[in-house]
């Protein structure tokens, strides 16, 4: 189980990496909320998102997009934080936590499970 401390650390690292990209582009660095849209609100391009995901993979030593979460499901800062929280869960936690997933993520997980059988 992901502890509250580790969960908060995941959120902090995601926010730090987003701020780093915005600072690098000399843009205002707003206080982030889970509802902030990565593209529409923050103005991150697809290249920015690819860079962000790469940096987060290194910082958190996790890749939620390999099997857990379709990268196309990322819309908000909260989606990104949740994806990394899921990736840092013990292996079977995803199955037991299906109710916490968005409907699209749950369908994707179900499809992958069926393919493995």
CSV table of C-alpha atoms in Angstrom, one decimal:
chain,number,residue,atom,x,y,z
A,1,UNK,CA,0.0,0.0,0.0
A,2,UNK,CA,1.2,3.5,-0.9
A,3,UNK,CA,1.7,5.4,2.4
A,4,UNK,CA,0.3,8.9,2.7
A,5,UNK,CA,3.8,10.3,3.0
A,6,UNK,CA,4.9,8.6,-0.2
A,7,UNK,CA,1.7,9.6,-2.0
A,8,UNK,CA,2.3,13.2,-1.1
A,9,UNK,CA,5.9,12.9,-2.3
A,10,UNK,CA,4.7,11.6,-5.7
A,11,UNK,CA,2.4,14.7,-6.0
A,12,UNK,CA,5.3,17.0,-5.0
A,13,UNK,CA,7.6,15.5,-7.6
A,14,UNK,CA,5.0,15.8,-10.3
A,15,UNK,CA,4.5,19.4,-9.4
A,16,UNK,CA,8.2,20.1,-9.3
A,17,UNK,CA,8.7,18.7,-12.8
A,18,UNK,CA,5.8,20.7,-14.2
A,19,UNK,CA,7.2,23.8,-12.6
A,20,UNK,CA,10.7,23.1,-14.0
A,21,UNK,CA,9.3,22.8,-17.6
A,22,UNK,CA,7.3,26.1,-17.2
A,23,UNK,CA,10.4,27.9,-15.7
A,24,UNK,CA,12.5,26.6,-18.6
A,25,UNK,CA,10.1,28.3,-21.0
A,26,UNK,CA,10.1,31.5,-18.9
A,27,UNK,CA,6.4,31.2,-18.2
A,28,UNK,CA,4.6,32.0,-15.1
A,29,UNK,CA,4.7,29.2,-12.6
A,30,UNK,CA,1.2,29.0,-11.0
A,31,UNK,CA,0.2,27.1,-7.9
A,32,UNK,CA,-0.9,23.8,-9.3
A,33,UNK,CA,-4.2,21.9,-8.5
A,34,UNK,CA,-5.3,18.5,-9.5
A,35,UNK,CA,-7.9,20.0,-11.8
A,36,UNK,CA,-5.4,22.0,-13.9
A,37,UNK,CA,-5.4,20.7,-17.5
A,38,UNK,CA,-2.0,19.9,-18.8
A,39,UNK,CA,-2.6,21.4,-22.3
A,40,UNK,CA,-5.4,23.8,-21.9
A,41,UNK,CA,-4.7,25.4,-18.6
A,42,UNK,CA,-0.9,25.0,-18.4
A,43,UNK,CA,-0.2,25.2,-22.1
A,44,UNK,CA,2.0,22.1,-22.2
A,45,UNK,CA,2.7,20.9,-25.7
A,46,UNK,CA,2.9,17.2,-26.7
A,47,UNK,CA,6.7,17.6,-26.6
A,48,UNK,CA,6.5,19.1,-23.1
A,49,UNK,CA,4.4,16.2,-22.0
A,50,UNK,CA,6.9,13.7,-23.4
A,51,UNK,CA,9.7,15.5,-21.6
A,52,UNK,CA,7.7,15.6,-18.4
A,53,UNK,CA,6.9,11.9,-18.5
A,54,UNK,CA,10.5,11.1,-19.2
A,55,UNK,CA,11.7,13.2,-16.3
A,56,UNK,CA,9.1,11.6,-14.0
A,57,UNK,CA,10.1,8.1,-15.0
A,58,UNK,CA,13.6,8.9,-13.9
A,59,UNK,CA,12.7,10.7,-10.7
A,60,UNK,CA,10.1,8.1,-9.6
A,61,UNK,CA,11.7,5.0,-11.1
A,62,UNK,CA,8.3,4.0,-12.5
A,63,UNK,CA,6.5,3.9,-15.8
A,64,UNK,CA,2.7,3.7,-15.4
A,65,UNK,CA,2.2,4.0,-19.2
A,66,UNK,CA,3.9,0.6,-20.0
A,67,UNK,CA,0.9,-1.4,-18.8
A,68,UNK,CA,-1.3,0.4,-16.3
A,69,UNK,CA,-2.5,3.7,-17.8
A,70,UNK,CA,-2.9,4.7,-21.4
A,71,UNK,CA,-1.0,7.9,-21.9
A,72,UNK,CA,-4.0,9.3,-23.8
A,73,UNK,CA,-5.9,9.3,-20.5
A,74,UNK,CA,-3.8,12.1,-19.2
A,75,UNK,CA,-5.7,15.4,-19.1
A,76,UNK,CA,-5.0,16.9,-15.8
A,77,UNK,CA,-2.3,17.2,-13.2
A,78,UNK,CA,-4.4,14.9,-11.0
A,79,UNK,CA,-4.5,12.3,-13.7
A,80,UNK,CA,-0.7,12.4,-13.9
A,81,UNK,CA,-0.3,12.1,-10.1
A,82,UNK,CA,-2.8,9.2,-10.0
A,83,UNK,CA,-1.0,7.3,-12.8
A,84,UNK,CA,2.3,7.4,-10.8
A,85,UNK,CA,0.6,6.5,-7.6
A,86,UNK,CA,-0.8,3.4,-9.3
A,87,UNK,CA,2.5,2.5,-10.7
A,88,UNK,CA,4.1,2.6,-7.3
A,89,UNK,CA,1.5,0.3,-5.8
A,90,UNK,CA,2.4,-3.3,-5.1
A,91,UNK,CA,1.6,-5.6,-8.1
A,92,UNK,CA,-1.9,-6.8,-7.2
A,93,UNK,CA,-3.1,-3.5,-5.9
A,94,UNK,CA,-4.4,-2.4,-9.3
A,95,UNK,CA,-6.8,-5.4,-9.4
A,96,UNK,CA,-8.1,-4.7,-5.9
A,97,UNK,CA,-8.4,-1.0,-6.5
A,98,UNK,CA,-10.4,-1.1,-9.7
A,99,UNK,CA,-13.0,1.1,-8.2
A,100,UNK,CA,-10.5,3.9,-7.9
A,101,UNK,CA,-9.8,3.9,-11.6
A,102,UNK,CA,-11.6,6.1,-14.1
A,103,UNK,CA,-13.9,4.0,-16.3
A,104,UNK,CA,-11.5,4.2,-19.3
A,105,UNK,CA,-8.6,3.0,-17.2
A,106,UNK,CA,-10.7,0.2,-15.8
A,107,UNK,CA,-11.7,-0.9,-19.3
A,108,UNK,CA,-8.0,-0.8,-20.5
A,109,UNK,CA,-7.0,-2.9,-17.5
A,110,UNK,CA,-9.7,-5.4,-18.3
A,111,UNK,CA,-8.6,-5.6,-21.9
A,112,UNK,CA,-5.0,-6.3,-20.9
A,113,UNK,CA,-6.0,-8.9,-18.4
A,114,UNK,CA,-8.0,-10.7,-21.1
A,115,UNK,CA,-5.1,-10.7,-23.5
A,116,UNK,CA,-2.8,-12.3,-21.0
A,117,UNK,CA,-5.1,-15.3,-20.5
